[in-house]
Amino acid sequence: MSPREELTTAVQTAAGASPLSPAPVSPAPVEVLASAVAGESVLVRVRAGLPEFTGALQRVAELILADPAAAARSTIVELAERSGTSPATVTRFCRALGFVGYAELRLAIAGETGRAARTGGWTMDIGREIQPTDPLERVLGQIMAADTQAMHDTAALLDLGEVERAAEAIARANRVDIYGQGGSALVGGEMQFCLHRIGVAAWAWTDVHNGLASAALLKGGDVALGISHSGQARETVEMIAEASSRGATTIALTSFPRSPLAEVADIVLLTATQATTFRPDALSARHPQLVVLDLLYIAVAQRTHERAHAAFSVTAQAVAGHRSASGKEAS
């Protein structure tokens, strides 16, 4: 039995199913089920699985994410009525997340919302809509709350083993291609600058024609990193697929483990988001993406310490003449 099959069997057993019986009916992917074993935030698991849920199950997920505290206070009948579904559907939803039943899911949500309440103050406002008349103090609190929660969720979701694999590949690479579109291109450009500063030959591509041409020249030992919150940016998927076909090690940075980008990559690094008014998921993903890439960059620098230190020294010397009297680099 493969590790993937063993994990699925373990989740089925925890849900009260025989290892020899069919798995409970659920549209959730194995990765979402596996997260029940990993033990991270239940709300992160619901959010990560949202694109995979359809129909009634999606309505249950959306209701829980909209007001977790209210869901934790609701009975299974109340939650079913508010979501326009049935208790049986809620039970199916619980099992899709790896819980035996609604009591376990409700307890997990209550635990999370209780911890948030104990931290006090602004964390209580996560999920509240920002109104046009809100003072900037409240808006700042909302942004801080959402970003802080997203980073905590990302830390819980991130597989550090995958980060280590990515860092090892980049540290050994002859060259690194980075692909991204729109806002993801900005994040990719930041990563390219960081890697370049420690002596890693890295290029960031935003134009699909140039990116595909570069990907076609990659070979074994090279690395291609694709960045897309949704994992559905067609151009980024195409460039990563081309790089993979040439033998390069491919890395995906995305919020969705079952996305097309994740499916074609060798290594998948996951992020979590907390959307706010005027800043949907794609924009809310920026800070978590930067946190993961900063971790990856530092891991690469650790593995190339002598080269990185030498590169820092010569690049600092090269720009020394452009420092202002205060000692800061001129922008």
CSV table of C-alpha atoms in Angstrom, one decimal:
chain,number,residue,atom,x,y,z
A,1,MET,CA,0.0,0.0,0.0
A,2,SER,CA,1.4,3.4,-0.9
A,3,PRO,CA,1.8,6.2,1.7
A,4,ARG,CA,-1.1,8.0,-0.1
A,5,GLU,CA,-3.4,5.0,0.2
A,6,GLU,CA,-2.3,4.5,3.9
A,7,LEU,CA,-3.2,8.1,4.7
A,8,THR,CA,-6.6,7.8,3.0
A,9,THR,CA,-7.3,4.5,4.9
A,10,ALA,CA,-6.3,6.2,8.2
A,11,VAL,CA,-8.8,9.0,7.6
A,12,GLN,CA,-11.5,6.6,6.6
A,13,THR,CA,-10.9,4.6,9.8
A,14,ALA,CA,-11.1,7.7,11.9
A,15,ALA,CA,-14.4,8.5,10.3
A,16,GLY,CA,-15.8,5.2,11.3
A,17,ALA,CA,-15.5,3.4,8.0
A,18,SER,CA,-13.9,0.0,7.5
A,19,PRO,CA,-10.5,0.1,5.6
A,20,LEU,CA,-12.1,-2.3,3.2
A,21,SER,CA,-15.3,-0.4,2.6
A,22,PRO,CA,-15.7,2.4,0.1
A,23,ALA,CA,-14.7,5.9,1.3
A,24,PRO,CA,-17.5,8.2,2.4
A,25,VAL,CA,-19.0,10.2,-0.4
A,26,SER,CA,-17.1,13.4,-0.6
A,27,PRO,CA,-15.8,15.8,-3.3
A,28,ALA,CA,-12.8,16.8,-1.1
A,29,PRO,CA,-9.4,15.8,-2.4
A,30,VAL,CA,-7.0,13.5,-0.5
A,31,GLU,CA,-4.9,16.5,0.4
A,32,VAL,CA,-7.8,18.0,2.3
A,33,LEU,CA,-8.5,14.8,4.0
A,34,ALA,CA,-4.9,14.4,4.9
A,35,SER,CA,-4.9,17.7,6.6
A,36,ALA,CA,-7.2,16.3,9.3
A,37,VAL,CA,-4.3,14.0,10.2
A,38,ALA,CA,-1.8,16.9,10.1
A,39,GLY,CA,-3.9,18.8,12.6
A,40,GLU,CA,-3.8,22.3,11.3
A,41,SER,CA,-6.6,24.9,11.6
A,42,VAL,CA,-10.0,23.5,10.6
A,43,LEU,CA,-10.9,26.9,9.0
A,44,VAL,CA,-7.8,26.7,6.9
A,45,ARG,CA,-8.9,23.2,5.8
A,46,VAL,CA,-12.4,24.5,4.9
A,47,ARG,CA,-11.0,27.4,3.0
A,48,ALA,CA,-8.4,25.3,1.1
A,49,GLY,CA,-11.1,22.8,0.1
A,50,LEU,CA,-13.7,25.4,-0.9
A,51,PRO,CA,-13.0,25.1,-4.7
A,52,GLU,CA,-13.4,21.4,-4.5
A,53,PHE,CA,-16.8,21.5,-2.8
A,54,THR,CA,-19.9,21.8,-5.0
A,55,GLY,CA,-23.6,22.5,-4.4
A,56,ALA,CA,-24.8,21.9,-0.9
A,57,LEU,CA,-21.4,21.2,0.5
A,58,GLN,CA,-20.1,24.5,-0.7
A,59,ARG,CA,-23.0,26.3,0.9
A,60,VAL,CA,-22.1,24.7,4.2
A,61,ALA,CA,-18.4,25.7,3.8
A,62,GLU,CA,-19.3,29.3,2.9
A,63,LEU,CA,-21.6,29.6,5.9
A,64,ILE,CA,-18.9,28.4,8.3
A,65,LEU,CA,-16.3,30.7,6.9
A,66,ALA,CA,-18.6,33.7,6.9
A,67,ASP,CA,-19.3,33.4,10.7
A,68,PRO,CA,-17.3,30.6,12.4
A,69,ALA,CA,-18.4,31.7,15.9
A,70,ALA,CA,-22.1,31.4,14.9
A,71,ALA,CA,-21.4,28.0,13.4
A,72,ALA,CA,-19.8,26.8,16.6
A,73,ARG,CA,-23.0,27.8,18.5
A,74,SER,CA,-25.4,26.1,16.1
A,75,THR,CA,-26.8,22.7,16.3
A,76,ILE,CA,-26.5,20.5,13.2
A,77,VAL,CA,-30.2,21.2,12.4
A,78,GLU,CA,-29.7,25.0,12.7
A,79,LEU,CA,-26.6,24.9,10.5
A,80,ALA,CA,-28.4,22.8,7.9
A,81,GLU,CA,-31.4,25.2,7.9
A,82,ARG,CA,-29.2,28.4,7.6
A,83,SER,CA,-27.2,26.9,4.7
A,84,GLY,CA,-30.3,25.6,3.0
A,85,THR,CA,-29.2,22.0,3.2
A,86,SER,CA,-29.9,19.0,5.4
A,87,PRO,CA,-28.3,17.4,8.5
A,88,ALA,CA,-27.1,14.5,6.3
A,89,THR,CA,-25.3,17.0,4.1
A,90,VAL,CA,-23.6,18.6,7.1
A,91,THR,CA,-22.5,15.1,8.2
A,92,ARG,CA,-21.0,14.5,4.8
A,93,PHE,CA,-19.2,17.8,5.0
A,94,CYS,CA,-17.8,16.8,8.4
A,95,ARG,CA,-16.5,13.5,7.0
A,96,ALA,CA,-15.0,15.2,4.0
A,97,LEU,CA,-12.8,17.1,6.5
A,98,GLY,CA,-11.8,14.0,8.4
A,99,PHE,CA,-14.2,14.4,11.3
A,100,VAL,CA,-16.4,11.6,12.6
A,101,GLY,CA,-19.4,13.9,12.9
A,102,TYR,CA,-20.7,17.3,13.5
A,103,ALA,CA,-19.9,17.3,17.3
A,104,GLU,CA,-16.2,17.0,16.5
A,105,LEU,CA,-16.3,19.7,13.8
A,106,ARG,CA,-18.2,22.1,16.1
A,107,LEU,CA,-15.8,21.5,18.9
A,108,ALA,CA,-12.8,22.3,16.6
A,109,ILE,CA,-14.4,25.5,15.4
A,110,ALA,CA,-15.3,26.6,18.9
A,111,GLY,CA,-11.7,26.0,20.0
A,112,GLU,CA,-10.3,28.2,17.2
A,113,THR,CA,-12.8,31.0,17.7
A,114,GLY,CA,-12.2,30.8,21.5
A,115,ARG,CA,-8.5,31.2,21.0
A,116,ALA,CA,-9.0,34.2,18.8
A,117,ALA,CA,-11.3,35.7,21.4
A,118,ARG,CA,-8.7,35.2,24.2
A,119,THR,CA,-6.1,37.1,22.2
A,120,GLY,CA,-8.5,40.1,22.4
A,121,GLY,CA,-9.1,43.3,20.6
A,122,TRP,CA,-8.7,43.5,16.9
A,123,THR,CA,-8.5,39.8,16.2
A,124,MET,CA,-12.2,39.6,16.9
A,125,ASP,CA,-13.0,41.6,13.8
A,126,ILE,CA,-11.6,39.1,11.2
A,127,GLY,CA,-14.2,38.6,8.5
A,128,ARG,CA,-16.1,41.8,9.3
A,129,GLU,CA,-16.8,43.9,6.2
A,130,ILE,CA,-15.0,47.2,6.0
A,131,GLN,CA,-17.5,50.0,5.5
A,132,PRO,CA,-16.9,53.1,3.4
A,133,THR,CA,-17.4,55.2,6.6
A,134,ASP,CA,-15.0,53.2,8.8
A,135,PRO,CA,-12.2,55.3,10.4
A,136,LEU,CA,-8.7,54.5,9.3
A,137,GLU,CA,-7.9,53.2,12.8
A,138,ARG,CA,-10.5,50.4,12.4
A,139,VAL,CA,-9.5,49.7,8.8
A,140,LEU,CA,-5.8,49.4,10.0
A,141,GLY,CA,-7.0,46.9,12.6
A,142,GLN,CA,-8.9,44.9,10.0
A,143,ILE,CA,-5.9,44.7,7.7
A,144,MET,CA,-3.6,43.8,10.6
A,145,ALA,CA,-6.0,41.1,11.8
A,146,ALA,CA,-6.5,39.6,8.4
A,147,ASP,CA,-2.8,39.5,7.5
A,148,THR,CA,-1.7,38.2,10.9
A,149,GLN,CA,-4.2,35.4,10.7
A,150,ALA,CA,-3.3,34.6,7.1
A,151,MET,CA,0.4,34.3,8.1
A,152,HIS,CA,-0.4,32.1,11.1
A,153,ASP,CA,-2.6,29.9,8.8
A,154,THR,CA,0.1,29.7,6.2
A,155,ALA,CA,2.7,28.6,8.9
A,156,ALA,CA,0.3,25.8,9.9
A,157,LEU,CA,-0.4,24.8,6.3
A,158,LEU,CA,3.2,24.9,5.0
A,159,ASP,CA,5.1,21.7,4.6
A,160,LEU,CA,8.7,22.5,5.8
A,161,GLY,CA,9.9,19.3,4.2
A,162,GLU,CA,8.8,20.7,0.8
A,163,VAL,CA,10.5,24.0,1.6
A,164,GLU,CA,13.7,22.1,2.3
A,165,ARG,CA,13.4,20.2,-1.0
A,166,ALA,CA,12.9,23.5,-2.9
A,167,ALA,CA,15.9,25.1,-1.1
A,168,GLU,CA,18.2,22.2,-1.9
A,169,ALA,CA,17.1,22.3,-5.6
A,170,ILE,CA,17.7,26.1,-5.9
A,171,ALA,CA,21.0,25.9,-4.0
A,172,ARG,CA,22.3,23.3,-6.5
A,173,ALA,CA,20.7,24.9,-9.6
A,174,ASN,CA,22.7,26.3,-12.5
A,175,ARG,CA,19.9,28.8,-13.2
A,176,VAL,CA,16.4,29.6,-11.8
A,177,ASP,CA,13.4,30.8,-13.8
A,178,ILE,CA,10.6,32.5,-11.9
A,179,TYR,CA,7.1,32.9,-13.6
A,180,GLY,CA,4.1,34.9,-12.5
A,181,GLN,CA,1.4,37.1,-13.9
A,182,GLY,CA,-0.2,40.3,-12.5
A,183,GLY,CA,0.4,40.7,-8.8
A,184,SER,CA,2.3,37.3,-8.7
A,185,ALA,CA,4.8,38.9,-11.0
A,186,LEU,CA,5.6,41.5,-8.4
A,187,VAL,CA,6.2,38.8,-5.8
A,188,GLY,CA,8.4,36.8,-8.3
A,189,GLY,CA,10.4,39.9,-9.1
A,190,GLU,CA,11.2,40.3,-5.4
A,191,MET,CA,12.3,36.7,-5.1
A,192,GLN,CA,14.5,37.1,-8.2
A,193,PHE,CA,16.2,40.2,-6.7
A,194,CYS,CA,16.9,38.3,-3.4
A,195,LEU,CA,18.4,35.3,-5.1
A,196,HIS,CA,20.4,37.4,-7.5
A,197,ARG,CA,21.9,39.3,-4.5
A,198,ILE,CA,23.4,36.1,-3.1
A,199,GLY,CA,24.8,34.9,-6.4
A,200,VAL,CA,22.1,32.6,-7.7
A,201,ALA,CA,21.5,33.0,-11.4
A,202,ALA,CA,17.8,33.8,-11.5
A,203,TRP,CA,15.5,35.4,-14.0
A,204,ALA,CA,11.9,36.6,-13.5
A,205,TRP,CA,9.6,36.3,-16.6
A,206,THR,CA,6.1,37.9,-16.9
A,207,ASP,CA,5.7,37.7,-20.7
A,208,VAL,CA,4.5,34.3,-21.7
A,209,HIS,CA,6.5,34.2,-25.0
A,210,ASN,CA,9.8,35.1,-23.3
A,211,GLY,CA,9.0,32.8,-20.4
A,212,LEU,CA,8.3,29.8,-22.7
A,213,ALA,CA,11.5,30.5,-24.7
A,214,SER,CA,13.5,30.5,-21.5
A,215,ALA,CA,11.7,27.4,-20.1
A,216,ALA,CA,12.5,25.6,-23.3
A,217,LEU,CA,16.3,26.1,-22.6
A,218,LEU,CA,16.2,24.7,-19.1
A,219,LYS,CA,17.5,21.3,-18.4
A,220,GLY,CA,18.1,18.8,-15.6
A,221,GLY,CA,19.6,20.6,-12.6
A,222,ASP,CA,17.8,23.9,-13.3
A,223,VAL,CA,14.8,25.1,-11.3
A,224,ALA,CA,11.5,26.8,-12.4
A,225,LEU,CA,9.3,28.5,-9.8
A,226,GLY,CA,5.7,29.4,-10.7
A,227,ILE,CA,3.6,31.7,-8.5
A,228,SER,CA,-0.2,31.9,-8.7
A,229,HIS,CA,-2.6,32.3,-5.8
A,230,SER,CA,-5.4,30.5,-7.6
A,231,GLY,CA,-3.0,28.1,-9.4
A,232,GLN,CA,-5.1,28.6,-12.6
A,233,ALA,CA,-3.1,31.3,-14.4
A,234,ARG,CA,-2.8,29.6,-17.8
A,235,GLU,CA,0.4,31.3,-18.8
A,236,THR,CA,2.2,30.4,-15.6
A,237,VAL,CA,1.0,26.8,-15.9
A,238,GLU,CA,2.2,26.6,-19.5
A,239,MET,CA,5.7,27.9,-18.6
A,240,ILE,CA,6.0,25.5,-15.6
A,241,ALA,CA,4.8,22.6,-17.8
A,242,GLU,CA,7.4,23.5,-20.5
A,243,ALA,CA,10.2,23.7,-17.9
A,244,SER,CA,9.1,20.3,-16.5
A,245,SER,CA,9.2,18.7,-20.0
A,246,ARG,CA,12.9,19.9,-20.3
A,247,GLY,CA,13.9,18.1,-17.1
A,248,ALA,CA,13.9,21.1,-14.7
A,249,THR,CA,12.8,20.8,-11.1
A,250,THR,CA,9.5,22.7,-10.8
A,251,ILE,CA,8.1,24.5,-7.8
A,252,ALA,CA,4.6,25.9,-7.4
A,253,LEU,CA,3.6,28.6,-4.9
A,254,THR,CA,-0.2,28.6,-4.6
A,255,SER,CA,-3.1,28.5,-2.2
A,256,PHE,CA,-4.8,25.5,-3.8
A,257,PRO,CA,-3.2,22.0,-3.6
A,258,ARG,CA,-5.5,20.7,-6.4
A,259,SER,CA,-5.0,23.5,-8.8
A,260,PRO,CA,-3.5,23.0,-12.3
A,261,LEU,CA,-0.3,24.6,-11.3
A,262,ALA,CA,0.1,22.3,-8.3
A,263,GLU,CA,-0.7,19.3,-10.4
A,264,VAL,CA,2.2,19.9,-12.9
A,265,ALA,CA,4.8,20.9,-10.2
A,266,ASP,CA,7.3,18.6,-8.5
A,267,ILE,CA,7.2,20.6,-5.2
A,268,VAL,CA,4.2,22.5,-3.9
A,269,LEU,CA,4.4,25.3,-1.3
A,270,LEU,CA,1.0,26.3,0.1
A,271,THR,CA,-0.2,29.7,1.4
A,272,ALA,CA,-3.4,30.7,3.2
A,273,THR,CA,-5.4,34.0,2.8
A,274,GLN,CA,-7.8,36.2,4.7
A,275,ALA,CA,-9.8,38.4,2.3
A,276,THR,CA,-11.1,41.8,3.4
A,277,THR,CA,-13.4,44.3,1.7
A,278,PHE,CA,-11.6,46.0,-1.3
A,279,ARG,CA,-8.9,43.3,-1.0
A,280,PRO,CA,-10.0,39.9,-2.3
A,281,ASP,CA,-8.1,36.7,-2.0
A,282,ALA,CA,-5.7,37.3,-4.8
A,283,LEU,CA,-4.5,40.6,-3.2
A,284,SER,CA,-4.6,39.2,0.3
A,285,ALA,CA,-2.2,36.4,-0.8
A,286,ARG,CA,0.7,38.8,-1.3
A,287,HIS,CA,2.0,38.9,2.3
A,288,PRO,CA,1.7,35.1,2.9
A,289,GLN,CA,3.5,34.6,-0.5
A,290,LEU,CA,6.3,36.9,0.5
A,291,VAL,CA,6.6,35.1,3.9
A,292,VAL,CA,7.0,31.7,2.2
A,293,LEU,CA,9.5,33.1,-0.3
A,294,ASP,CA,11.5,34.8,2.4
A,295,LEU,CA,11.7,31.5,4.2
A,296,LEU,CA,12.8,29.8,1.0
A,297,TYR,CA,15.4,32.5,0.2
A,298,ILE,CA,16.9,32.3,3.7
A,299,ALA,CA,17.0,28.5,3.4
A,300,VAL,CA,18.9,28.8,0.1
A,301,ALA,CA,21.3,31.4,1.7
A,302,GLN,CA,22.0,28.9,4.6
A,303,ARG,CA,22.9,26.2,2.1
A,304,THR,CA,25.2,28.5,0.1
A,305,HIS,CA,26.6,30.5,3.0
A,306,GLU,CA,30.1,31.1,1.7
A,307,ARG,CA,28.9,32.1,-1.7
A,308,ALA,CA,26.0,34.2,-0.4
A,309,HIS,CA,28.3,36.0,2.0
A,310,ALA,CA,30.8,36.8,-0.7
A,311,ALA,CA,28.1,37.9,-3.1
A,312,PHE,CA,26.6,40.3,-0.4
A,313,SER,CA,30.1,41.8,0.1
A,314,VAL,CA,30.8,42.5,-3.6
A,315,THR,CA,27.3,43.8,-4.4
A,316,ALA,CA,27.4,46.1,-1.3
A,317,GLN,CA,30.8,47.4,-2.5
A,318,ALA,CA,29.5,47.9,-6.0
A,319,VAL,CA,26.7,50.2,-4.9
A,320,ALA,CA,28.7,51.9,-2.1
A,321,GLY,CA,29.3,55.0,-4.2
A,322,HIS,CA,25.5,55.6,-4.5
A,323,ARG,CA,24.9,55.8,-0.8
A,324,SER,CA,23.6,59.1,0.7
A,325,ALA,CA,25.5,60.9,3.5
A,326,SER,CA,23.3,59.0,6.0
A,327,GLY,CA,24.7,55.7,4.8
A,328,LYS,CA,21.6,54.5,3.1
A,329,GLU,CA,21.4,53.3,-0.5
A,330,ALA,CA,19.8,55.9,-2.8
A,331,SER,CA,16.6,54.6,-4.3
